[in-house]
Amino acid sequence: ILHRTFYYAQAGQMLFTRMLQMLLKQHYLALTTVTGIPMKEDVASRSSLNYDVDIVHPAEVHHSLRERAPLKYWRQIKDDVETIVL
């Protein structure tokens, strides 16, 4: 059985967000955001900036986190996509 779904999205961030939503749903994936990762900007600089990195992975990982709950995490809606923030 073939199903069709039509989406509307303008170019730019809205198109990216819609494509991400479709990808996550189609392949049963989830998004986790790891925050506060230090990265040195250049060799001469002694300071570093903290970055946030989004990881796409199988959705079962979120279920495992909820069951075990050893980590403090929270759900967040980021660009209309649900993520768990670590």
mmCIF file of N, CA and C in Angstrom:
data_model
loop_
_atom_site.group_PDB
_atom_site.id
_atom_site.type_symbol
_atom_site.label_atom_id
_atom_site.label_comp_id
_atom_site.label_asym_id
_atom_site.label_seq_id
_atom_site.Cartn_x
_atom_site.Cartn_y
_atom_site.Cartn_z
ATOM 1 N N ILE A 1 0.852 -1.173 0.000
ATOM 2 C CA ILE A 1 0.000 0.000 0.000
ATOM 3 C C ILE A 1 0.895 1.232 0.000
ATOM 4 N N LEU A 2 0.574 2.139 -0.865
ATOM 5 C CA LEU A 2 1.341 3.370 -0.997
ATOM 6 C C LEU A 2 0.558 4.523 -0.381
ATOM 7 N N HIS A 3 1.234 5.290 0.455
ATOM 8 C CA HIS A 3 0.611 6.457 1.080
ATOM 9 C C HIS A 3 1.313 7.710 0.578
ATOM 10 N N ARG A 4 0.548 8.767 0.418
ATOM 11 C CA ARG A 4 1.110 10.053 0.020
ATOM 12 C C ARG A 4 0.814 11.078 1.096
ATOM 13 N N THR A 5 1.781 11.921 1.334
ATOM 14 C CA THR A 5 1.615 13.032 2.257
ATOM 15 C C THR A 5 2.251 14.252 1.614
ATOM 16 N N PHE A 6 1.564 15.372 1.679
ATOM 17 C CA PHE A 6 2.088 16.611 1.121
ATOM 18 C C PHE A 6 2.453 17.553 2.258
ATOM 19 N N TYR A 7 3.616 18.168 2.136
ATOM 20 C CA TYR A 7 4.086 19.137 3.113
ATOM 21 C C TYR A 7 4.359 20.451 2.400
ATOM 22 N N TYR A 8 4.212 21.521 3.145
ATOM 23 C CA TYR A 8 4.542 22.839 2.619
ATOM 24 C C TYR A 8 5.640 23.425 3.496
ATOM 25 N N ALA A 9 6.686 23.938 2.877
ATOM 26 C CA ALA A 9 7.753 24.593 3.626
ATOM 27 C C ALA A 9 8.430 25.612 2.727
ATOM 28 N N GLN A 10 8.690 26.772 3.290
ATOM 29 C CA GLN A 10 9.439 27.790 2.567
ATOM 30 C C GLN A 10 10.920 27.436 2.622
ATOM 31 N N ALA A 11 11.685 27.979 1.691
ATOM 32 C CA ALA A 11 13.124 27.735 1.669
ATOM 33 C C ALA A 11 13.768 28.290 2.932
ATOM 34 N N GLY A 12 14.896 27.734 3.302
ATOM 35 C CA GLY A 12 15.623 28.205 4.465
ATOM 36 C C GLY A 12 15.391 27.318 5.673
ATOM 37 N N GLN A 13 15.344 27.938 6.853
ATOM 38 C CA GLN A 13 15.216 27.198 8.111
ATOM 39 C C GLN A 13 13.936 26.371 8.162
ATOM 40 N N MET A 14 12.845 26.890 7.622
ATOM 41 C CA MET A 14 11.577 26.156 7.644
ATOM 42 C C MET A 14 11.688 24.856 6.838
ATOM 43 N N LEU A 15 12.369 24.899 5.706
ATOM 44 C CA LEU A 15 12.564 23.702 4.884
ATOM 45 C C LEU A 15 13.446 22.687 5.611
ATOM 46 N N PHE A 16 14.518 23.162 6.238
ATOM 47 C CA PHE A 16 15.394 22.277 7.005
ATOM 48 C C PHE A 16 14.624 21.583 8.122
ATOM 49 N N THR A 17 13.835 22.350 8.865
ATOM 50 C CA THR A 17 13.063 21.789 9.971
ATOM 51 C C THR A 17 12.071 20.746 9.481
ATOM 52 N N ARG A 18 11.375 21.028 8.404
ATOM 53 C CA ARG A 18 10.401 20.078 7.857
ATOM 54 C C ARG A 18 11.088 18.793 7.400
ATOM 55 N N MET A 19 12.235 18.929 6.730
ATOM 56 C CA MET A 19 12.972 17.743 6.280
ATOM 57 C C MET A 19 13.439 16.908 7.472
ATOM 58 N N LEU A 20 13.903 17.567 8.531
ATOM 59 C CA LEU A 20 14.334 16.852 9.730
ATOM 60 C C LEU A 20 13.159 16.114 10.365
ATOM 61 N N GLN A 21 12.008 16.766 10.466
ATOM 62 C CA GLN A 21 10.820 16.116 11.022
ATOM 63 C C GLN A 21 10.443 14.880 10.214
ATOM 64 N N MET A 22 10.468 14.985 8.898
ATOM 65 C CA MET A 22 10.120 13.852 8.037
ATOM 66 C C MET A 22 11.129 12.714 8.195
ATOM 67 N N LEU A 23 12.407 13.040 8.258
ATOM 68 C CA LEU A 23 13.448 12.039 8.424
ATOM 69 C C LEU A 23 13.283 11.287 9.746
ATOM 70 N N LEU A 24 13.068 12.028 10.828
ATOM 71 C CA LEU A 24 12.918 11.404 12.140
ATOM 72 C C LEU A 24 11.714 10.470 12.172
ATOM 73 N N LYS A 25 10.606 10.911 11.603
ATOM 74 C CA LYS A 25 9.385 10.110 11.616
ATOM 75 C C LYS A 25 9.507 8.884 10.712
ATOM 76 N N GLN A 26 10.000 9.061 9.510
ATOM 77 C CA GLN A 26 10.083 7.974 8.528
ATOM 78 C C GLN A 26 10.976 6.827 9.001
ATOM 79 N N HIS A 27 12.085 7.163 9.642
ATOM 80 C CA HIS A 27 13.069 6.149 10.023
ATOM 81 C C HIS A 27 13.077 5.855 11.518
ATOM 82 N N TYR A 28 12.058 6.327 12.242
ATOM 83 C CA TYR A 28 11.917 6.118 13.687
ATOM 84 C C TYR A 28 13.217 6.488 14.411
ATOM 85 N N LEU A 29 13.621 7.735 14.197
ATOM 86 C CA LEU A 29 14.825 8.278 14.809
ATOM 87 C C LEU A 29 14.446 9.337 15.831
ATOM 88 N N ALA A 30 15.399 9.706 16.662
ATOM 89 C CA ALA A 30 15.184 10.743 17.667
ATOM 90 C C ALA A 30 16.410 11.648 17.700
ATOM 91 N N LEU A 31 16.268 12.750 18.394
ATOM 92 C CA LEU A 31 17.317 13.760 18.466
ATOM 93 C C LEU A 31 17.700 13.970 19.922
ATOM 94 N N THR A 32 19.000 13.952 20.203
ATOM 95 C CA THR A 32 19.518 14.268 21.527
ATOM 96 C C THR A 32 20.531 15.390 21.368
ATOM 97 N N THR A 33 20.445 16.383 22.236
ATOM 98 C CA THR A 33 21.366 17.514 22.207
ATOM 99 C C THR A 33 22.334 17.397 23.374
ATOM 100 N N VAL A 34 23.615 17.331 23.081
ATOM 101 C CA VAL A 34 24.651 17.317 24.105
ATOM 102 C C VAL A 34 25.158 18.744 24.226
ATOM 103 N N THR A 35 25.078 19.301 25.430
ATOM 104 C CA THR A 35 25.419 20.713 25.625
ATOM 105 C C THR A 35 26.752 20.879 26.341
ATOM 106 N N GLY A 36 27.332 22.048 26.160
ATOM 107 C CA GLY A 36 28.527 22.433 26.900
ATOM 108 C C GLY A 36 29.795 21.706 26.494
ATOM 109 N N ILE A 37 29.955 21.391 25.219
ATOM 110 C CA ILE A 37 31.168 20.722 24.757
ATOM 111 C C ILE A 37 32.220 21.795 24.477
ATOM 112 N N PRO A 38 33.340 21.782 25.209
ATOM 113 C CA PRO A 38 34.355 22.816 24.997
ATOM 114 C C PRO A 38 35.156 22.552 23.727
ATOM 115 N N MET A 39 35.363 23.606 22.963
ATOM 116 C CA MET A 39 36.155 23.517 21.736
ATOM 117 C C MET A 39 37.100 24.713 21.698
ATOM 118 N N LYS A 40 38.363 24.445 21.503
ATOM 119 C CA LYS A 40 39.340 25.525 21.394
ATOM 120 C C LYS A 40 39.218 26.139 20.009
ATOM 121 N N GLU A 41 39.186 27.459 19.951
ATOM 122 C CA GLU A 41 38.978 28.151 18.679
ATOM 123 C C GLU A 41 40.201 28.092 17.771
ATOM 124 N N ASP A 42 41.384 28.324 18.303
ATOM 125 C CA ASP A 42 42.598 28.209 17.498
ATOM 126 C C ASP A 42 43.765 27.899 18.422
ATOM 127 N N VAL A 43 44.895 27.579 17.851
ATOM 128 C CA VAL A 43 46.047 27.158 18.642
ATOM 129 C C VAL A 43 46.558 28.285 19.531
ATOM 130 N N ALA A 44 46.581 29.511 19.028
ATOM 131 C CA ALA A 44 47.118 30.642 19.786
ATOM 132 C C ALA A 44 46.182 31.076 20.912
ATOM 133 N N SER A 45 44.924 30.781 20.794
ATOM 134 C CA SER A 45 43.952 31.209 21.797
ATOM 135 C C SER A 45 43.977 30.277 23.001
ATOM 136 N N ARG A 46 43.944 30.862 24.174
ATOM 137 C CA ARG A 46 43.910 30.054 25.389
ATOM 138 C C ARG A 46 42.486 29.833 25.879
ATOM 139 N N SER A 47 41.550 30.449 25.231
ATOM 140 C CA SER A 47 40.158 30.297 25.657
ATOM 141 C C SER A 47 39.439 29.317 24.736
ATOM 142 N N SER A 48 38.349 28.796 25.236
ATOM 143 C CA SER A 48 37.538 27.897 24.418
ATOM 144 C C SER A 48 36.076 28.296 24.559
ATOM 145 N N LEU A 49 35.299 27.940 23.570
ATOM 146 C CA LEU A 49 33.864 28.185 23.588
ATOM 147 C C LEU A 49 33.148 26.865 23.788
ATOM 148 N N ASN A 50 31.971 26.919 24.374
ATOM 149 C CA ASN A 50 31.161 25.722 24.541
ATOM 150 C C ASN A 50 30.135 25.644 23.424
ATOM 151 N N TYR A 51 29.993 24.467 22.857
ATOM 152 C CA TYR A 51 29.063 24.238 21.759
ATOM 153 C C TYR A 51 28.007 23.216 22.159
ATOM 154 N N ASP A 52 26.892 23.266 21.471
ATOM 155 C CA ASP A 52 25.847 22.260 21.603
ATOM 156 C C ASP A 52 25.840 21.441 20.318
ATOM 157 N N VAL A 53 25.754 20.120 20.451
ATOM 158 C CA VAL A 53 25.792 19.226 19.298
ATOM 159 C C VAL A 53 24.542 18.364 19.303
ATOM 160 N N ASP A 54 23.849 18.312 18.169
ATOM 161 C CA ASP A 54 22.668 17.462 18.014
ATOM 162 C C ASP A 54 23.091 16.120 17.439
ATOM 163 N N ILE A 55 22.598 15.035 18.041
ATOM 164 C CA ILE A 55 22.906 13.682 17.597
ATOM 165 C C ILE A 55 21.606 13.011 17.176
ATOM 166 N N VAL A 56 21.586 12.459 15.970
ATOM 167 C CA VAL A 56 20.430 11.716 15.470
ATOM 168 C C VAL A 56 20.722 10.234 15.680
ATOM 169 N N HIS A 57 19.777 9.524 16.293
ATOM 170 C CA HIS A 57 19.985 8.120 16.644
ATOM 171 C C HIS A 57 18.642 7.400 16.678
ATOM 172 N N PRO A 58 18.644 6.056 16.802
ATOM 173 C CA PRO A 58 17.373 5.324 16.903
ATOM 174 C C PRO A 58 16.553 5.802 18.100
ATOM 175 N N ALA A 59 15.252 5.876 17.934
ATOM 176 C CA ALA A 59 14.364 6.396 18.976
ATOM 177 C C ALA A 59 14.357 5.532 20.232
ATOM 178 N N GLU A 60 14.738 4.261 20.122
ATOM 179 C CA GLU A 60 14.753 3.383 21.294
ATOM 180 C C GLU A 60 15.680 3.900 22.390
ATOM 181 N N VAL A 61 16.679 4.679 22.018
ATOM 182 C CA VAL A 61 17.606 5.229 23.011
ATOM 183 C C VAL A 61 16.860 6.106 24.009
ATOM 184 N N HIS A 62 15.910 6.902 23.544
ATOM 185 C CA HIS A 62 15.135 7.745 24.455
ATOM 186 C C HIS A 62 14.314 6.893 25.409
ATOM 187 N N HIS A 63 13.766 5.787 24.915
ATOM 188 C CA HIS A 63 12.999 4.895 25.784
ATOM 189 C C HIS A 63 13.905 4.291 26.858
ATOM 190 N N SER A 64 15.118 3.925 26.494
ATOM 191 C CA SER A 64 16.069 3.380 27.465
ATOM 192 C C SER A 64 16.430 4.419 28.518
ATOM 193 N N LEU A 65 16.623 5.655 28.097
ATOM 194 C CA LEU A 65 16.938 6.718 29.058
ATOM 195 C C LEU A 65 15.800 6.924 30.044
ATOM 196 N N ARG A 66 14.579 6.876 29.551
ATOM 197 C CA ARG A 66 13.430 7.067 30.437
ATOM 198 C C ARG A 66 13.294 5.918 31.427
ATOM 199 N N GLU A 67 13.569 4.695 30.989
ATOM 200 C CA GLU A 67 13.449 3.532 31.866
ATOM 201 C C GLU A 67 14.522 3.526 32.941
ATOM 202 N N ARG A 68 15.736 3.779 32.553
ATOM 203 C CA ARG A 68 16.850 3.717 33.499
ATOM 204 C C ARG A 68 16.960 4.980 34.334
ATOM 205 N N ALA A 69 16.751 6.107 33.714
ATOM 206 C CA ALA A 69 16.772 7.432 34.354
ATOM 207 C C ALA A 69 17.974 7.687 35.252
ATOM 208 N N PRO A 70 19.188 7.240 34.871
ATOM 209 C CA PRO A 70 20.336 7.577 35.698
ATOM 210 C C PRO A 70 20.803 9.009 35.464
ATOM 211 N N LEU A 71 20.411 9.554 34.333
ATOM 212 C CA LEU A 71 20.833 10.905 33.980
ATOM 213 C C LEU A 71 19.707 11.890 34.213
ATOM 214 N N LYS A 72 20.078 13.080 34.574
ATOM 215 C CA LYS A 72 19.085 14.150 34.632
ATOM 216 C C LYS A 72 18.984 14.726 33.227
ATOM 217 N N TYR A 73 17.823 14.644 32.650
ATOM 218 C CA TYR A 73 17.625 15.155 31.301
ATOM 219 C C TYR A 73 16.261 15.809 31.233
ATOM 220 N N TRP A 74 16.045 16.581 30.216
ATOM 221 C CA TRP A 74 14.738 17.179 30.030
ATOM 222 C C TRP A 74 14.421 17.276 28.551
ATOM 223 N N ARG A 75 13.140 17.282 28.284
ATOM 224 C CA ARG A 75 12.661 17.413 26.908
ATOM 225 C C ARG A 75 12.601 18.878 26.539
ATOM 226 N N GLN A 76 12.874 19.146 25.313
ATOM 227 C CA GLN A 76 12.838 20.518 24.821
ATOM 228 C C GLN A 76 12.368 20.480 23.375
ATOM 229 N N ILE A 77 11.627 21.488 22.990
ATOM 230 C CA ILE A 77 11.230 21.631 21.595
ATOM 231 C C ILE A 77 12.179 22.639 20.967
ATOM 232 N N LYS A 78 12.923 22.176 19.968
ATOM 233 C CA LYS A 78 13.927 23.016 19.319
ATOM 234 C C LYS A 78 13.606 23.027 17.834
ATOM 235 N N ASP A 79 13.238 24.161 17.306
ATOM 236 C CA ASP A 79 12.843 24.271 15.892
ATOM 237 C C ASP A 79 11.723 23.296 15.556
ATOM 238 N N ASP A 80 10.731 23.196 16.434
ATOM 239 C CA ASP A 80 9.575 22.309 16.251
ATOM 240 C C ASP A 80 9.943 20.830 16.239
ATOM 241 N N VAL A 81 11.097 20.471 16.756
ATOM 242 C CA VAL A 81 11.517 19.073 16.851
ATOM 243 C C VAL A 81 11.835 18.787 18.313
ATOM 244 N N GLU A 82 11.282 17.690 18.842
ATOM 245 C CA GLU A 82 11.536 17.339 20.240
ATOM 246 C C GLU A 82 12.937 16.766 20.377
ATOM 247 N N THR A 83 13.644 17.185 21.420
ATOM 248 C CA THR A 83 14.982 16.677 21.701
ATOM 249 C C THR A 83 15.119 16.455 23.200
ATOM 250 N N ILE A 84 16.010 15.567 23.580
ATOM 251 C CA ILE A 84 16.390 15.409 24.980
ATOM 252 C C ILE A 84 17.735 16.096 25.131
ATOM 253 N N VAL A 85 17.853 16.930 26.145
ATOM 254 C CA VAL A 85 19.070 17.712 26.356
ATOM 255 C C VAL A 85 19.875 17.076 27.477
ATOM 256 N N LEU A 86 21.128 16.777 27.198
ATOM 257 C CA LEU A 86 22.034 16.207 28.205
ATOM 258 C C LEU A 86 23.091 17.227 28.561
#
